[in-house]
Backbone as numpy.savetxt, mean C-alpha at the origin, in Angstrom:
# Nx Ny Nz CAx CAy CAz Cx Cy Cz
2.41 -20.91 3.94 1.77 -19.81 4.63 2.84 -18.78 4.99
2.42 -17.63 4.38 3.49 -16.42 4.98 2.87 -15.72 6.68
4.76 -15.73 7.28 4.10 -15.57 8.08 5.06 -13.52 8.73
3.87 -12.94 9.32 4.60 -11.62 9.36 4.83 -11.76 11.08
6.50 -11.04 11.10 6.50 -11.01 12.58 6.36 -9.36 13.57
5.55 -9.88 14.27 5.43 -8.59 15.21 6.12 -8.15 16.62
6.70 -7.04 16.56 7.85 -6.43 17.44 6.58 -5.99 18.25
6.62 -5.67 19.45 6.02 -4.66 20.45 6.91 -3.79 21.06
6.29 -2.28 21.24 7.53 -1.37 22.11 8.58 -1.67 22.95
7.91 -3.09 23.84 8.84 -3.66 25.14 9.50 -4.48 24.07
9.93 -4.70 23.01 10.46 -6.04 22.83 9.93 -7.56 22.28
9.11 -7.43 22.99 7.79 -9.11 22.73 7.63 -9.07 21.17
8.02 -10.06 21.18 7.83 -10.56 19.45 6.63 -12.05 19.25
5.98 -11.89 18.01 5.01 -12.75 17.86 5.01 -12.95 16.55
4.82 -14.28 15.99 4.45 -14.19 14.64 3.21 -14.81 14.31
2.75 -14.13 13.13 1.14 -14.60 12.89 1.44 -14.52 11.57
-0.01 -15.48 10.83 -0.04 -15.21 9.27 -0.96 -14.31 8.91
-0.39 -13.90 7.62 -1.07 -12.94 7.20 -1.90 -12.12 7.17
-2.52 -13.63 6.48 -4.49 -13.28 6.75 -5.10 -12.09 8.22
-4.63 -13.75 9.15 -5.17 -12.92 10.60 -4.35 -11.68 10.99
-2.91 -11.48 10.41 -2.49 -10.45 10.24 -3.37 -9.09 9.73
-3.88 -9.21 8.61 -4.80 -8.12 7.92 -5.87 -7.81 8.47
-6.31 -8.95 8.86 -7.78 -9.33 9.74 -7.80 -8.32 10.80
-7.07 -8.11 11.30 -6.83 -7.94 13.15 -6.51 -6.26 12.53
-5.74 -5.87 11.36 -4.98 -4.78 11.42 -6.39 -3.87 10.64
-7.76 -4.35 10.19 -8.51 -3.76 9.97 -9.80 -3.66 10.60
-9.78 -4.32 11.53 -10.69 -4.50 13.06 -10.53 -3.67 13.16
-9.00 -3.54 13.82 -8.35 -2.37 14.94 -8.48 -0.59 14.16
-8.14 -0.64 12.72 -8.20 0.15 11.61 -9.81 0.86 12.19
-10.78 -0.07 12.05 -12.17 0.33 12.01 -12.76 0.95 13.41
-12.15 0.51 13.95 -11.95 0.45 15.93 -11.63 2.08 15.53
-10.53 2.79 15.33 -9.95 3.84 15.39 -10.78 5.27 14.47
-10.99 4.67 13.71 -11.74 5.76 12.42 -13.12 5.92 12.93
-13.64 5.30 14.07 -14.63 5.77 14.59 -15.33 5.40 16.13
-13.95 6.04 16.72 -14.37 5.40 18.43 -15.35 6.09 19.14
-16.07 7.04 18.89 -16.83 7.21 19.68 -18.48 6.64 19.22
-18.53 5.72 18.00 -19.33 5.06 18.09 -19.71 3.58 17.75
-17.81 3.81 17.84 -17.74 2.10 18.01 -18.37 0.84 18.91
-18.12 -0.08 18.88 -18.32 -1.17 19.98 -16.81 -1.13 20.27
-16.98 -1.84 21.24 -15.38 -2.39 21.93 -14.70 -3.35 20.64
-13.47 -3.07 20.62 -12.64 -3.34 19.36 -12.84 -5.11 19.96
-12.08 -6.17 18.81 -12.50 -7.36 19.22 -11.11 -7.83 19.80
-11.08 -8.81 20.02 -10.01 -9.47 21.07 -8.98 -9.52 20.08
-8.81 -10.03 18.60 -7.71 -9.62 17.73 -7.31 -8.31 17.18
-8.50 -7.56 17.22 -7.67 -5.87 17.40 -7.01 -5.27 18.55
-7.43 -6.35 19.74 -7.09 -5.41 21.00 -5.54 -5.64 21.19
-5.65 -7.17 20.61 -4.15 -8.21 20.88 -3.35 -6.97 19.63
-3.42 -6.85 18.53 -2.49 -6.44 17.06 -2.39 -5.22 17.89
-3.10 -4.24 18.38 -2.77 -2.73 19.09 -1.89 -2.58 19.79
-1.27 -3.72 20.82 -0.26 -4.04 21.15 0.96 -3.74 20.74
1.08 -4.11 19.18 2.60 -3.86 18.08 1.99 -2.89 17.48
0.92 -2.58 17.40 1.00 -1.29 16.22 0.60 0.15 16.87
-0.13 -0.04 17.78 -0.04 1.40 18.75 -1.93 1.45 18.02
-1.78 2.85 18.73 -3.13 3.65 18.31 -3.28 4.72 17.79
-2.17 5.35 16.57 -1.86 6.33 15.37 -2.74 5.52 14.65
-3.61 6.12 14.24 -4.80 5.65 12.90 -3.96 5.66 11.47
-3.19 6.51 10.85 -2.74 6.47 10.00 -1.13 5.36 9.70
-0.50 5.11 10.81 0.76 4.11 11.08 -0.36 3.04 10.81
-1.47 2.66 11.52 -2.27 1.39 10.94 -2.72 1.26 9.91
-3.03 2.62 8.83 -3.39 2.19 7.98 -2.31 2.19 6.45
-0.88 2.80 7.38 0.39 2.31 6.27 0.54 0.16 6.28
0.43 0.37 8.20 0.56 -1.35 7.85 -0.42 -2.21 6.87
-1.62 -1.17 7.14 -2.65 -2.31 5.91 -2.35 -2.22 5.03
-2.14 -1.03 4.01 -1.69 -0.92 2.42 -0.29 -1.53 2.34
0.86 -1.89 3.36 1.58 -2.74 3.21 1.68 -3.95 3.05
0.52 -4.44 4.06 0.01 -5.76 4.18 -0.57 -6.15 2.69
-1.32 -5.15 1.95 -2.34 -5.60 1.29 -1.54 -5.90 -0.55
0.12 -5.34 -0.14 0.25 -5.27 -1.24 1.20 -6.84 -1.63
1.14 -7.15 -0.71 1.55 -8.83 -0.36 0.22 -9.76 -1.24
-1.42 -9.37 -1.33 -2.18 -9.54 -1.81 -2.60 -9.35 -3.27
-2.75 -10.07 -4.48 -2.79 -10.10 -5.19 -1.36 -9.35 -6.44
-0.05 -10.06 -5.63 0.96 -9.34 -6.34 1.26 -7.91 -6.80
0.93 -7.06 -5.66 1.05 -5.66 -6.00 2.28 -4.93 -6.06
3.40 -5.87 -4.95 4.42 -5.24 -5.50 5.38 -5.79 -6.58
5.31 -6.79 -7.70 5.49 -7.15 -8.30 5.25 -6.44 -9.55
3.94 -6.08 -9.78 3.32 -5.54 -10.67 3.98 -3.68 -10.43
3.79 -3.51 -9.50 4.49 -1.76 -9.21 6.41 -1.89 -9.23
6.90 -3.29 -9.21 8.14 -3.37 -9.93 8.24 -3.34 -11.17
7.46 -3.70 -12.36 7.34 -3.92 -13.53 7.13 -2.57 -13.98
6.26 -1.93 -13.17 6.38 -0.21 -13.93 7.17 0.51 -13.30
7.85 0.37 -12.42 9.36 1.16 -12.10 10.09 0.74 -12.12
10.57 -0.72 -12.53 12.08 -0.76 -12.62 12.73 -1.36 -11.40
12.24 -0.90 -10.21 12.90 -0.97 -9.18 13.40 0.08 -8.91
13.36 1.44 -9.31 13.62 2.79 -9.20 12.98 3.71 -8.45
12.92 4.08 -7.60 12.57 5.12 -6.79 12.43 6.30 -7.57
13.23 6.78 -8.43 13.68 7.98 -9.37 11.47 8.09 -9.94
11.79 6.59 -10.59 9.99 6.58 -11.55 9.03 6.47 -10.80
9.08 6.18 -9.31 7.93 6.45 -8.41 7.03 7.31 -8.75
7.69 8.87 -8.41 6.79 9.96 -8.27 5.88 10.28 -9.36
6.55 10.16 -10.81 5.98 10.35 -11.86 4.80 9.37 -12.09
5.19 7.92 -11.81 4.12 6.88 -12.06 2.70 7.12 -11.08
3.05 7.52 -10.11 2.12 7.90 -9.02 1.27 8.47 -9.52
1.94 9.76 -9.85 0.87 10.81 -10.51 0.32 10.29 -12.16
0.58 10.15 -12.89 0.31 9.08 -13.84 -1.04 8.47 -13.46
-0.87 8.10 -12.57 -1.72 6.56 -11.73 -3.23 7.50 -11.33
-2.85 8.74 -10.90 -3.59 8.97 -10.35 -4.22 9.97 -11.30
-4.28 10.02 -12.14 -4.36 11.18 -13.45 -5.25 10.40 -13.90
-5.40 8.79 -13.93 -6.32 7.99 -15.19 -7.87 8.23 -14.75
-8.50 8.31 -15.42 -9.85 8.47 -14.84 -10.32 9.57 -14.29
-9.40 10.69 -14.68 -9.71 12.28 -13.76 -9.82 13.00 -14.70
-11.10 13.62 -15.00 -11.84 14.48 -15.78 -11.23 16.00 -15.64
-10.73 16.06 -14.68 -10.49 17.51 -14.50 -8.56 17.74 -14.80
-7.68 16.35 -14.97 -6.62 15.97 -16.12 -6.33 17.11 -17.08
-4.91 18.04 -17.18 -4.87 18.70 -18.34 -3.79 18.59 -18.89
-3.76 18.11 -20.11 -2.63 17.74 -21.01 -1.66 18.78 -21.21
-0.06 18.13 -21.44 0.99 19.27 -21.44 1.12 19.13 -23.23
2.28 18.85 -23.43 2.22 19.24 -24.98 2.61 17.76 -25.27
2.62 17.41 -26.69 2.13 16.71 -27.23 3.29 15.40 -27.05
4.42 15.36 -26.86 5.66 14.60 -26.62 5.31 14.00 -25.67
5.17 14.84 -24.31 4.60 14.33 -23.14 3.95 13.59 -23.32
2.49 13.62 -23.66 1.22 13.80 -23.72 1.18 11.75 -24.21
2.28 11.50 -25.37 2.57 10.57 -26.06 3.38 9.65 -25.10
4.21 10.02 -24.46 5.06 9.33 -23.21 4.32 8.52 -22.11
2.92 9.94 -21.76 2.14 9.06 -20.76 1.69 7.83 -21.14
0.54 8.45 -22.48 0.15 7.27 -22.77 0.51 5.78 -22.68
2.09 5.97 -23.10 2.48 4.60 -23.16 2.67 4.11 -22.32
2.91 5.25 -20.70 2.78 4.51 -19.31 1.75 4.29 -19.13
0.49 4.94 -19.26 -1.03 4.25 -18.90 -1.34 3.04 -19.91
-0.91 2.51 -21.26 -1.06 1.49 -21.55 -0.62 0.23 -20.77
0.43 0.79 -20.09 1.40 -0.36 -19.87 0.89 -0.58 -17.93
0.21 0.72 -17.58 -0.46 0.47 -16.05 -1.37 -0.51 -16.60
-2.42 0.05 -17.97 -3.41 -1.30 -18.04 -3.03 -2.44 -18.25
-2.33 -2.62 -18.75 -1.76 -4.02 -19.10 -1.43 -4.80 -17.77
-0.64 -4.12 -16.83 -0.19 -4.91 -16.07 -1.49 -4.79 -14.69
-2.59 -3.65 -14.77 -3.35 -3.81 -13.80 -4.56 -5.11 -14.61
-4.49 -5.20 -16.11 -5.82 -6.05 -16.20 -6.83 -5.00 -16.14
-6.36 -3.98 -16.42 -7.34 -2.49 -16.49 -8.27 -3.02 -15.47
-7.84 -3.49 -14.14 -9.10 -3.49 -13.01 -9.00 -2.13 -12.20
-10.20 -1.48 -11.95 -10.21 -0.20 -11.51 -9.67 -0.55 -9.91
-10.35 -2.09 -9.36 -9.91 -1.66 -8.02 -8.21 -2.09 -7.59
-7.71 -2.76 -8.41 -6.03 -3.30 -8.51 -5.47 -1.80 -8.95
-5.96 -0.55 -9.68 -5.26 0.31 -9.61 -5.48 1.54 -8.31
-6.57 1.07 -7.89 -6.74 1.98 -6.94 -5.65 1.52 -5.71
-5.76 0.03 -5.76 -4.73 -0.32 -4.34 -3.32 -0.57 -4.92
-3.18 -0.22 -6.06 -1.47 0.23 -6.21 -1.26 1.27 -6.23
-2.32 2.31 -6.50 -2.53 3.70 -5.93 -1.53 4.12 -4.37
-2.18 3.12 -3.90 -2.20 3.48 -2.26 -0.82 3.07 -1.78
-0.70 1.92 -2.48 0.96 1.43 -2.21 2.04 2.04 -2.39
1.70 2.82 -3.86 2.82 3.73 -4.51 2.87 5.04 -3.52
1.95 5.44 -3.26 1.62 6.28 -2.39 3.05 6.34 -0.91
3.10 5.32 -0.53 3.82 4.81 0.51 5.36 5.14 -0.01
5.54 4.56 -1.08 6.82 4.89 -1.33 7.46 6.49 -1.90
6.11 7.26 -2.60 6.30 8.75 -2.69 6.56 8.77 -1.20
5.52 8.87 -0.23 5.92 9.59 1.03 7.30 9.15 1.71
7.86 8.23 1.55 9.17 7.98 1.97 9.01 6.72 2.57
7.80 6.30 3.07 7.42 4.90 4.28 7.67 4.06 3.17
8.32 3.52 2.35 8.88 2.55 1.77 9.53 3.04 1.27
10.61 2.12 1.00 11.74 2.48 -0.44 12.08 1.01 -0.51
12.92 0.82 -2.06 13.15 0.04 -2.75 14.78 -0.52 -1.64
15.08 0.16 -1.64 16.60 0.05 -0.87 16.42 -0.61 0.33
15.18 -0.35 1.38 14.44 -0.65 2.32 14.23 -2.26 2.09
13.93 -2.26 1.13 12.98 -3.83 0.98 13.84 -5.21 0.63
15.48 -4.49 0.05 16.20 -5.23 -0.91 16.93 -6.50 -0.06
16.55 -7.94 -0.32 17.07 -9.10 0.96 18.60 -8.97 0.59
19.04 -8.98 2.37 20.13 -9.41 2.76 20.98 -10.71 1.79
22.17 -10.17 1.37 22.74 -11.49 0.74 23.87 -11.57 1.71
């Protein structure tokens, strides 16, 4: 069982697994995206609000972080970058180009380059629409800067 540990502003540290990790961080997620006609958040969103505050969007970097622990996402988003930050941005957009009708091709070199990155997204997504949508979201994290590769790399 993996288990994630949680800091609070004062200090107080807790560790929980995962699961109820995700669990609690999309309660609280759902709690926020619509409080004025929410119910009262539940006793594991009220407890996780604690370490994660009440910024709607900081909660919903921890979920797409959380989530990419789920079904090997960052494994699979290592395999198409390398481990490079440099191929992020491009793969991103790439990523987010497949399936967009309104997509306009550059010239034909290019055009041949992508391809072979969108073969190789299908390959490694299993061409599942929703495994590319949530490496979408992950990659996402590391364009905006809230991850990096350098960030993640274990202590030897």
């Amino acid at each position: 069982m993996q288990l994630v540990t949680l800091t609070a502003p004062d200090g107080h540290r807790e560790r929980w697994d995962m699961k109820t990790t995700y669990l609690a961080l999309l309660s609280w997620y759902s709690y926020l995206k619509d409080t004025d006609n929410a119910k009262e958040p539940t006793e594991l969103a009220t407890r996780i609000s604690k370490f994660v505050g009440g910024d709607i969007k900081q909660v919903h970097t921890f979920l797409v972080y959380l989530d990419g622990f789920n079904g090997d996402l960052y494994s699979k988003l290592s395999l198409l970058t390398n481990n490079d930050d440099k191929n992020t941005t491009r793969l991103y957009f790439i990523m987010k180009s497949i399936n967009n009708h309104d997509y306009l091709s550059h010239n034909k070199k290019k055009e041949r380059e992508r391809q072979k990155i969108i073969d190789r997204i299908e390959q490694v997504t299993s061409n599942d629409e929703n495994t590319l949508k949530r490496l979408i979201r992950l990659t996402k994290l590391f364009v905006d800067g809230q991850l990096s590769y350098k960030n993640m790399e274990v202590c030897k």
